PDB file of C-alpha atoms in Angstrom:
ATOM      1  CA  MET A  29     121.846  92.489  46.340  1.00 50.00           C
ATOM      2  CA  THR A  30     119.555  95.025  44.740  1.00 60.00           C
ATOM      3  CA  LEU A  31     118.631  95.119  41.077  1.00 78.00           C
ATOM      4  CA  GLY A  32     120.480  97.729  39.068  1.00 95.00           C
ATOM      5  CA  VAL A  33     123.787  97.419  40.924  1.00 97.00           C
ATOM      6  CA  HIS A  34     127.108  95.706  40.444  1.00 98.00           C
ATOM      7  CA  LEU A  35     129.838  94.870  42.941  1.00 98.00           C
ATOM      8  CA  ALA A  36     133.011  96.978  42.909  1.00 98.00           C
ATOM      9  CA  GLU A  37     136.171  95.834  44.665  1.00 97.00           C
ATOM     10  CA  LEU A  38     139.502  97.433  45.445  1.00 96.00           C
ATOM     11  CA  ASN A  39     142.530  95.511  46.606  1.00 94.00           C
ATOM     12  CA  VAL A  40     145.707  97.425  47.441  1.00 93.00           C
ATOM     13  CA  GLY A  41     149.177  96.229  48.274  1.00 92.00           C
ATOM     14  CA  ARG A  42     152.779  97.330  48.439  1.00 93.00           C
ATOM     15  CA  LEU A  43     155.241  95.311  46.405  1.00 94.00           C
ATOM     16  CA  LEU A  44     158.397  94.185  48.222  1.00 95.00           C
ATOM     17  CA  ALA A  45     160.497  95.560  45.367  1.00 95.00           C
ATOM     18  CA  PRO A  46     160.174  97.731  42.232  1.00 93.00           C
ATOM     19  CA  THR A  47     158.181  96.192  39.371  1.00 89.00           C
ATOM     20  CA  ASP A  48     161.342  95.433  37.361  1.00 92.00           C
ATOM     21  CA  ASP A  49     163.072  93.643  40.269  1.00 95.00           C
ATOM     22  CA  PRO A  50     163.604  89.861  39.979  1.00 96.00           C
ATOM     23  CA  ARG A  51     162.023  89.384  43.445  1.00 96.00           C
ATOM     24  CA  VAL A  52     158.589  90.240  42.000  1.00 94.00           C
ATOM     25  CA  ALA A  53     159.166  88.840  38.498  1.00 94.00           C
ATOM     26  CA  ASP A  54     156.814  85.847  38.909  1.00 93.00           C
ATOM     27  CA  PHE A  55     154.026  88.200  39.948  1.00 92.00           C
ATOM     28  CA  MET A  56     154.679  90.719  37.170  1.00 90.00           C
ATOM     29  CA  ASP A  57     155.021  87.970  34.549  1.00 91.00           C
ATOM     30  CA  ALA A  58     151.589  86.556  35.491  1.00 91.00           C
ATOM     31  CA  LEU A  59     149.637  89.835  35.473  1.00 88.00           C
ATOM     32  CA  ASP A  60     148.534  89.752  31.842  1.00 88.00           C
ATOM     33  CA  ARG A  61     147.464  86.100  32.086  1.00 91.00           C
ATOM     34  CA  ILE A  62     145.525  86.497  35.341  1.00 92.00           C
ATOM     35  CA  ASN A  63     143.915  89.796  34.312  1.00 90.00           C
ATOM     36  CA  GLY A  64     143.007  88.374  30.912  1.00 91.00           C
ATOM     37  CA  MET A  65     141.415  85.354  32.529  1.00 94.00           C
ATOM     38  CA  GLY A  66     139.465  87.601  34.887  1.00 94.00           C
ATOM     39  CA  LYS A  67     138.132  89.638  31.969  1.00 95.00           C
ATOM     40  CA  ARG A  68     136.834  86.450  30.332  1.00 96.00           C
ATOM     41  CA  MET A  69     135.063  85.203  33.467  1.00 96.00           C
ATOM     42  CA  PRO A  70     131.269  85.104  33.540  1.00 96.00           C
ATOM     43  CA  GLY A  71     130.112  88.074  35.601  1.00 97.00           C
ATOM     44  CA  PHE A  72     133.146  90.272  34.925  1.00 97.00           C
ATOM     45  CA  VAL A  73     132.129  93.855  34.065  1.00 97.00           C
ATOM     46  CA  TRP A  74     135.133  96.218  34.139  1.00 96.00           C
ATOM     47  CA  MET A  75     138.735  96.627  35.295  1.00 94.00           C
ATOM     48  CA  MET A  76     140.835  99.743  35.870  1.00 91.00           C
ATOM     49  CA  GLU A  77     143.544  99.470  33.248  1.00 83.00           C
ATOM     50  CA  GLY A  78     147.132 100.608  33.079  1.00 68.00           C
ATOM     51  CA  SER A  79     148.969 101.701  29.944  1.00 53.00           C
ATOM     52  CA  GLY A  80     148.451  98.386  28.205  1.00 57.00           C
ATOM     53  CA  GLU A  81     152.223  97.843  28.166  1.00 62.00           C
ATOM     54  CA  PRO A  82     152.715  94.044  28.307  1.00 59.00           C
ATOM     55  CA  GLY A  83     153.655  92.686  31.716  1.00 55.00           C
ATOM     56  CA  THR A  84     152.710  95.810  33.675  1.00 54.00           C
ATOM     57  CA  GLY A  85     149.058  95.111  34.476  1.00 58.00           C
ATOM     58  CA  ASN A  86     147.739  98.114  36.320  1.00 58.00           C
ATOM     59  CA  THR A  87     150.916  98.852  38.273  1.00 61.00           C
ATOM     60  CA  GLU A  88     151.218 102.350  36.779  1.00 65.00           C
ATOM     61  CA  ASN A  89     148.093 103.324  38.744  1.00 66.00           C
ATOM     62  CA  ASN A  90     150.003 103.420  41.988  1.00 72.00           C
ATOM     63  CA  ILE A  91     148.859 105.014  45.204  1.00 84.00           C
ATOM     64  CA  GLY A  92     150.281 108.393  46.070  1.00 83.00           C
ATOM     65  CA  ASP A  93     153.874 108.859  44.991  1.00 84.00           C
ATOM     66  CA  ASP A  94     154.876 105.292  45.858  1.00 88.00           C
ATOM     67  CA  PRO A  95     155.449 103.206  42.694  1.00 86.00           C
ATOM     68  CA  GLN A  96     155.407 100.013  44.784  1.00 90.00           C
ATOM     69  CA  ALA A  97     151.922 100.759  46.227  1.00 90.00           C
ATOM     70  CA  VAL A  98     149.618  99.230  43.637  1.00 88.00           C
ATOM     71  CA  ALA A  99     145.874  98.778  43.283  1.00 90.00           C
ATOM     72  CA  ASN A 100     143.463  96.411  41.594  1.00 91.00           C
ATOM     73  CA  LEU A 101     139.995  97.856  40.959  1.00 94.00           C
ATOM     74  CA  THR A 102     137.276  95.806  39.261  1.00 96.00           C
ATOM     75  CA  VAL A 103     133.501  95.611  38.901  1.00 97.00           C
ATOM     76  CA  TRP A 104     131.525  92.359  38.847  1.00 98.00           C
ATOM     77  CA  GLU A 105     127.881  91.516  38.229  1.00 97.00           C
ATOM     78  CA  ASP A 106     127.564  89.835  41.612  1.00 95.00           C
ATOM     79  CA  VAL A 107     129.366  88.392  44.613  1.00 94.00           C
ATOM     80  CA  GLU A 108     129.365  84.856  43.271  1.00 94.00           C
ATOM     81  CA  SER A 109     131.191  85.864  40.072  1.00 95.00           C
ATOM     82  CA  LEU A 110     133.948  87.608  41.995  1.00 95.00           C
ATOM     83  CA  GLU A 111     134.270  84.713  44.445  1.00 94.00           C
ATOM     84  CA  LYS A 112     134.535  82.170  41.644  1.00 93.00           C
ATOM     85  CA  PHE A 113     137.372  84.128  40.019  1.00 95.00           C
ATOM     86  CA  VAL A 114     139.255  84.716  43.286  1.00 92.00           C
ATOM     87  CA  TRP A 115     138.923  81.258  44.837  1.00 89.00           C
ATOM     88  CA  GLN A 116     138.226  78.775  42.006  1.00 90.00           C
ATOM     89  CA  THR A 117     140.718  79.721  39.292  1.00 90.00           C
ATOM     90  CA  VAL A 118     144.505  79.905  38.992  1.00 89.00           C
ATOM     91  CA  HIS A 119     144.167  83.343  40.653  1.00 89.00           C
ATOM     92  CA  ARG A 120     143.984  81.494  43.975  1.00 88.00           C
ATOM     93  CA  GLN A 121     147.509  80.089  43.481  1.00 89.00           C
ATOM     94  CA  PHE A 122     148.888  83.612  43.105  1.00 87.00           C
ATOM     95  CA  TYR A 123     146.800  84.825  46.036  1.00 86.00           C
ATOM     96  CA  GLU A 124     148.356  82.110  48.177  1.00 90.00           C
ATOM     97  CA  ARG A 125     151.855  83.273  47.146  1.00 91.00           C
ATOM     98  CA  ARG A 126     151.192  86.962  47.959  1.00 91.00           C
ATOM     99  CA  ALA A 127     153.693  86.979  50.854  1.00 93.00           C
ATOM    100  CA  GLU A 128     156.476  86.371  48.314  1.00 94.00           C
ATOM    101  CA  TRP A 129     155.727  89.651  46.535  1.00 95.00           C
ATOM    102  CA  PHE A 130     153.857  91.963  48.910  1.00 94.00           C
ATOM    103  CA  GLU A 131     154.486  93.516  52.292  1.00 94.00           C
ATOM    104  CA  VAL A 132     152.126  92.479  55.061  1.00 90.00           C
ATOM    105  CA  MET A 133     149.568  95.240  55.435  1.00 82.00           C
ATOM    106  CA  GLY A 134     148.804  96.412  58.963  1.00 81.00           C
ATOM    107  CA  ASP A 135     145.479  97.911  57.871  1.00 84.00           C
ATOM    108  CA  MET A 136     142.526  96.613  55.946  1.00 86.00           C
ATOM    109  CA  HIS A 137     143.564  96.546  52.287  1.00 91.00           C
ATOM    110  CA  PHE A 138     140.448  95.256  50.558  1.00 94.00           C
ATOM    111  CA  VAL A 139     137.012  96.833  50.176  1.00 97.00           C
ATOM    112  CA  MET A 140     133.828  96.203  48.235  1.00 97.00           C
ATOM    113  CA  TRP A 141     130.726  98.314  47.611  1.00 98.00           C
ATOM    114  CA  TRP A 142     127.703  98.389  45.331  1.00 97.00           C
ATOM    115  CA  VAL A 143     127.762 100.681  42.293  1.00 98.00           C
ATOM    116  CA  PRO A 144     124.994 101.520  39.807  1.00 97.00           C
ATOM    117  CA  VAL A 145     125.142  99.406  36.655  1.00 97.00           C
ATOM    118  CA  GLY A 146     127.429 101.184  34.172  1.00 96.00           C
ATOM    119  CA  HIS A 147     129.429 103.077  36.808  1.00 97.00           C
ATOM    120  CA  LYS A 148     133.224 102.774  36.586  1.00 96.00           C
ATOM    121  CA  PRO A 149     134.690 103.864  39.915  1.00 97.00           C
ATOM    122  CA  THR A 150     137.837 105.956  40.044  1.00 94.00           C
ATOM    123  CA  LEU A 151     140.837 105.032  42.148  1.00 93.00           C
ATOM    124  CA  ASP A 152     140.180 108.070  44.371  1.00 94.00           C
ATOM    125  CA  GLU A 153     136.579 106.944  44.910  1.00 97.00           C
ATOM    126  CA  ALA A 154     137.731 103.438  45.753  1.00 96.00           C
ATOM    127  CA  LEU A 155     140.410 104.658  48.175  1.00 96.00           C
ATOM    128  CA  ALA A 156     137.759 106.790  49.909  1.00 97.00           C
ATOM    129  CA  ARG A 157     135.632 103.645  50.353  1.00 98.00           C
ATOM    130  CA  LEU A 158     138.639 101.834  51.820  1.00 97.00           C
ATOM    131  CA  ASP A 159     139.272 104.721  54.226  1.00 96.00           C
ATOM    132  CA  HIS A 160     135.602 104.613  55.248  1.00 97.00           C
ATOM    133  CA  LEU A 161     135.818 100.878  55.923  1.00 97.00           C
ATOM    134  CA  ARG A 162     138.980 101.325  57.980  1.00 96.00           C
ATOM    135  CA  GLU A 163     137.381 104.092  60.038  1.00 96.00           C
ATOM    136  CA  HIS A 164     133.828 102.766  60.471  1.00 97.00           C
ATOM    137  CA  GLY A 165     133.942  99.028  59.804  1.00 95.00           C
ATOM    138  CA  ASP A 166     131.560  97.137  57.553  1.00 96.00           C
ATOM    139  CA  SER A 167     128.453  99.026  56.424  1.00 96.00           C
ATOM    140  CA  ASP A 168     126.312  99.401  53.321  1.00 95.00           C
ATOM    141  CA  HIS A 169     128.791 102.080  52.172  1.00 97.00           C
ATOM    142  CA  ALA A 170     131.927  99.888  52.281  1.00 97.00           C
ATOM    143  CA  PHE A 171     132.386  96.297  53.344  1.00 96.00           C
ATOM    144  CA  GLY A 172     134.518  93.169  53.332  1.00 92.00           C
ATOM    145  CA  TRP A 173     133.606  89.555  52.578  1.00 90.00           C
ATOM    146  CA  LYS A 174     132.005  88.867  55.964  1.00 89.00           C
ATOM    147  CA  TRP A 175     129.376  91.603  55.367  1.00 91.00           C
ATOM    148  CA  LEU A 176     128.019  89.703  52.355  1.00 86.00           C
ATOM    149  CA  GLU A 177     125.618  86.964  53.353  1.00 81.00           C
ATOM    150  CA  GLN A 178     125.846  85.410  49.880  1.00 80.00           C
ATOM    151  CA  ALA A 179     129.657  85.150  50.051  1.00 79.00           C
ATOM    152  CA  ARG A 180     130.545  81.555  50.825  1.00 78.00           C
ATOM    153  CA  LEU A 181     133.873  80.581  49.275  1.00 74.00           C
ATOM    154  CA  TRP A 182     135.988  83.144  51.155  1.00 71.00           C
ATOM    155  CA  ARG A 183     135.005  81.585  54.499  1.00 71.00           C
ATOM    156  CA  ASP A 184     137.041  78.476  53.685  1.00 67.00           C
ATOM    157  CA  ARG A 185     139.651  79.926  51.361  1.00 61.00           C
ATOM    158  CA  GLY A 186     140.165  83.504  52.505  1.00 55.00           C
ATOM    159  CA  CYS A 187     142.662  85.036  54.862  1.00 49.00           C
ATOM    160  CA  ARG A 188     142.678  87.201  57.929  1.00 43.00           C
ATOM    161  CA  GLU A 189     141.630  90.686  56.930  1.00 42.00           C
ATOM    162  CA  GLU A 190     144.850  92.391  57.973  1.00 38.00           C
ATOM    163  CA  VAL A 191     147.100  90.201  55.817  1.00 38.00           C
ATOM    164  CA  ALA A 192     148.054  91.380  52.312  1.00 37.00           C
TER     165      ALA A 192
END
């Protein structure tokens, strides 16, 4: 990592059902709790927010015209902070249940990149990074966990890249 940068991450998925459907209720009901916990984690910097309507998280910021295609976009001080949140908190339990709520993605659905301190990436910017990763593979411009030498926890607790 270089001084003066933070780590941005985008994770996209397509819900199996609309956000008000009972099939995704456990996921929707946990959004405020998990997002709130993430915001209180050491190393958390910023999160793309939705309307603030309770129980909706960021699901209003969908991808394209598909209300079931949702995105999570955050910025962290460093790799270790993001890893701790993803793999060493209750977030991991919801991550492990993702197949209950999300379609299996055939393409890479997760991307990270370095941003200048203070920069808040847009969803369009993040989706462009994801497209770059899909087209060119890991690089300094866009990368997955394996690109980051300092990333350790994902090696034991992560998933295959193509799985949602």
